[in-house]
Amino acid sequence: MSVLKLIHVVLALLLLAGPALADNVTFTGTVTYRERIALPQGAQLRITLVALPDGRPIAGASATIPAIGQVPLNYALNVRTALSTGPYGLVAEIRRGGRILFRNAQPTPVDPAMPAPIDILVQSVPGQPAHPPVQPPPIPSSDLLDVVWTVTSIGGTPVIGTRPPTLSIAPDLRAGGHASCNSYFAEASLTGNRIVFGPAAATQMACAPELMAQENAYLSALAAVAGFEIDGDSLRLLDAAGVALVGLVRDGN
């Protein structure tokens, strides 16, 4: 059997309680088996993060294996929120039609603090019924999402420039917009009227000093946001004490 590689990103959103150990952890590696068996069309690779030693599922995600895909299969399990203290393990399964074809006999231990590539060996388990997949928590519904907001003030100071900063948050909680000079991207965590933005990544253009100062002030304010208020077409981003850090209005375009 020729050895072809599948490269497919497997994503999972984990919401865990307890002391934070790591943020935005990505577990990577390969899944393989020793049997000389071609994978059937429609097979899926599933990676599940479990708690050890009891093997309790925490969260997982699946990816369809293309028709040409054979082992070793590359995986990347992206954890976008904080993990509590472990220990944890990874369970790899190759499934088709509600049946598990291959699975590792025991969870493979992983360390979120040192997420080195992990190679997982799975074994044939024909006829084994698949357990229902662990689904990530639903994304909250909010008037804040799927709207382009234009910044009007930062720390009580009106914005300057012909192209003011903007903010939009997608239903998957990926945030971004224009920061005054550069485009920026961040991840948001939303619960009720509480919101927190992760570290922002921005492009590296240079603008006039006053615009760069405004951009730095805006991104610093986003990093301190802990809540929000919406009043009609107006949005206020607040710090932990309820003080307004950024004022915005709904884009009418």
XYZ file of C-alpha atoms in Angstrom, residues 154 157-165 178-182 206-218:
28
model
C -11.227 55.746 23.082
C -11.262 60.977 23.565
C -12.896 61.293 20.110
C -11.103 59.385 17.376
C -9.202 61.178 14.627
C -8.427 60.357 11.008
C -10.492 59.749 7.905
C -10.762 56.007 8.579
C -11.763 55.346 12.205
C -11.135 52.012 13.934
C -9.265 48.275 11.293
C -7.247 49.698 14.198
C -6.451 53.200 12.732
C -3.502 52.159 10.578
C -3.346 48.351 10.547
C 3.463 52.479 9.477
C 1.274 55.586 9.536
C 1.399 59.110 10.926
C 2.502 59.200 14.583
C -0.899 60.412 15.808
C -2.642 57.504 14.083
C -0.130 55.006 15.473
C -0.711 56.435 18.962
C -4.467 56.084 18.511
C -4.046 52.516 17.280
C -1.929 51.585 20.305
C -4.500 53.156 22.626
C -7.329 51.247 20.948
